[in-house]
Amino acid sequence: MMKVDFEKGNGLVPAIVQDAISGEVLMLGYMNEESLRKTFETGLATYWSRSRNELWTKGETSGHYQHVQEIRIDCDEDTLLIKVIQDGAACHTGNRSCFYRLLEDNNE
């Protein structure tokens, strides 16, 4: 049986969030054991806020919930891929994805 290795990241693992239909990467969050358990219980993606030191369910204030379709684990058992049906925007800026900006090399 697979087990998430929370020890490598001092109790947290990265969670890559992907649109279950289009495959678009929506955001990156962090989960601890409690947030993962709550996600399984509710079917709504719940994360650990590193800045606020508390659990947060995506959409609880914005209404932009993430309905979890499946959760995959990587080969090292320390990173999660969460496939969701996204209500509205995933990004707090109002963009569908947090990855809407292109990074360019300014050293040229």
Short mmCIF file of C-alpha atoms in Angstrom, two decimals:
data_model
loop_
_atom_site.label_atom_id
_atom_site.label_comp_id
_atom_site.label_asym_id
_atom_site.label_seq_id
_atom_site.Cartn_x
_atom_site.Cartn_y
_atom_site.Cartn_z
CA MET A 1 0.00 0.00 0.00
CA MET A 2 1.29 3.45 -0.91
CA LYS A 3 1.86 5.96 1.85
CA VAL A 4 2.60 9.65 1.45
CA ASP A 5 6.05 10.52 2.80
CA PHE A 6 5.35 13.71 4.74
CA GLU A 7 8.70 13.45 6.58
CA LYS A 8 10.84 14.60 3.63
CA GLY A 9 9.15 18.00 3.58
CA ASN A 10 8.86 18.52 7.34
CA GLY A 11 5.21 17.47 7.33
CA LEU A 12 4.23 18.97 3.98
CA VAL A 13 4.13 17.66 0.41
CA PRO A 14 3.64 19.68 -2.78
CA ALA A 15 0.32 19.15 -4.52
CA ILE A 16 0.18 19.94 -8.22
CA VAL A 17 -3.39 20.73 -9.22
CA GLN A 18 -4.52 19.90 -12.74
CA ASP A 19 -7.81 20.31 -14.59
CA ALA A 20 -9.21 16.78 -14.87
CA ILE A 21 -10.57 17.36 -18.38
CA SER A 22 -8.14 19.68 -20.18
CA GLY A 23 -4.95 18.71 -18.32
CA GLU A 24 -4.13 22.38 -17.68
CA VAL A 25 -1.96 22.92 -14.60
CA LEU A 26 -3.95 25.23 -12.34
CA MET A 27 -1.85 25.76 -9.23
CA LEU A 28 0.57 24.35 -6.70
CA GLY A 29 -0.43 23.95 -3.07
CA TYR A 30 0.93 22.13 -0.05
CA MET A 31 -0.75 19.42 1.98
CA ASN A 32 -0.16 17.88 5.35
CA GLU A 33 -1.78 14.71 6.67
CA GLU A 34 -4.80 16.59 8.03
CA SER A 35 -5.52 18.46 4.79
CA LEU A 36 -5.19 15.27 2.74
CA ARG A 37 -7.58 13.46 5.09
CA LYS A 38 -10.09 16.32 4.86
CA THR A 39 -9.79 16.31 1.05
CA PHE A 40 -10.68 12.60 0.96
CA GLU A 41 -13.56 13.12 3.41
CA THR A 42 -15.17 16.08 1.63
CA GLY A 43 -14.14 15.63 -2.01
CA LEU A 44 -13.02 19.28 -2.00
CA ALA A 45 -9.33 20.16 -2.24
CA THR A 46 -8.02 21.33 1.11
CA TYR A 47 -4.48 22.60 1.62
CA TRP A 48 -2.13 23.80 4.33
CA SER A 49 -1.40 27.51 4.17
CA ARG A 50 2.29 28.04 4.90
CA SER A 51 1.78 31.79 5.39
CA ARG A 52 -1.25 31.54 7.70
CA ASN A 53 -0.34 28.22 9.36
CA GLU A 54 -3.85 26.84 8.91
CA LEU A 55 -5.97 24.57 6.75
CA TRP A 56 -7.87 26.14 3.88
CA THR A 57 -10.38 24.62 1.53
CA LYS A 58 -9.99 26.13 -1.91
CA GLY A 59 -13.13 28.13 -2.65
CA GLU A 60 -14.41 28.62 0.89
CA THR A 61 -14.22 32.40 0.51
CA SER A 62 -14.26 32.83 -3.30
CA GLY A 63 -16.72 30.10 -4.23
CA HIS A 64 -14.11 28.70 -6.63
CA TYR A 65 -14.08 25.17 -5.26
CA GLN A 66 -11.95 22.32 -6.58
CA HIS A 67 -13.92 19.08 -6.85
CA VAL A 68 -11.38 16.29 -6.61
CA GLN A 69 -11.68 13.59 -9.27
CA GLU A 70 -8.53 11.64 -8.41
CA ILE A 71 -5.29 11.93 -6.53
CA ARG A 72 -2.06 10.43 -7.83
CA ILE A 73 1.25 10.04 -6.03
CA ASP A 74 4.71 10.22 -7.57
CA CYS A 75 7.31 7.43 -7.55
CA ASP A 76 9.06 8.84 -4.44
CA GLU A 77 5.73 9.14 -2.61
CA ASP A 78 6.42 12.77 -1.70
CA THR A 79 4.45 14.75 -4.30
CA LEU A 80 0.77 14.62 -5.19
CA LEU A 81 -1.06 15.28 -8.46
CA ILE A 82 -4.65 16.29 -7.83
CA LYS A 83 -7.05 16.22 -10.76
CA VAL A 84 -10.03 18.49 -10.20
CA ILE A 85 -13.10 20.03 -11.72
CA GLN A 86 -12.48 23.71 -11.06
CA ASP A 87 -15.33 26.13 -10.26
CA GLY A 88 -14.24 29.49 -11.69
CA ALA A 89 -10.66 30.67 -11.28
CA ALA A 90 -7.97 28.69 -9.49
CA CYS A 91 -5.72 31.71 -8.97
CA HIS A 92 -6.38 34.36 -6.33
CA THR A 93 -5.73 36.97 -9.07
CA GLY A 94 -8.87 35.86 -10.90
CA ASN A 95 -6.98 33.97 -13.61
CA ARG A 96 -8.02 30.42 -14.36
CA SER A 97 -4.47 29.17 -13.69
CA CYS A 98 -1.74 30.56 -11.46
CA PHE A 99 0.67 29.94 -14.35
CA TYR A 100 -0.51 32.70 -16.69
CA ARG A 101 2.78 34.65 -16.96
CA LEU A 102 5.75 33.80 -19.14
CA LEU A 103 9.15 34.09 -17.45
CA GLU A 104 11.76 35.59 -19.74
CA ASP A 105 15.52 35.74 -19.36
CA ASN A 106 16.37 39.39 -18.62
CA ASN A 107 20.12 38.74 -18.80
CA GLU A 108 20.30 38.79 -22.58
#
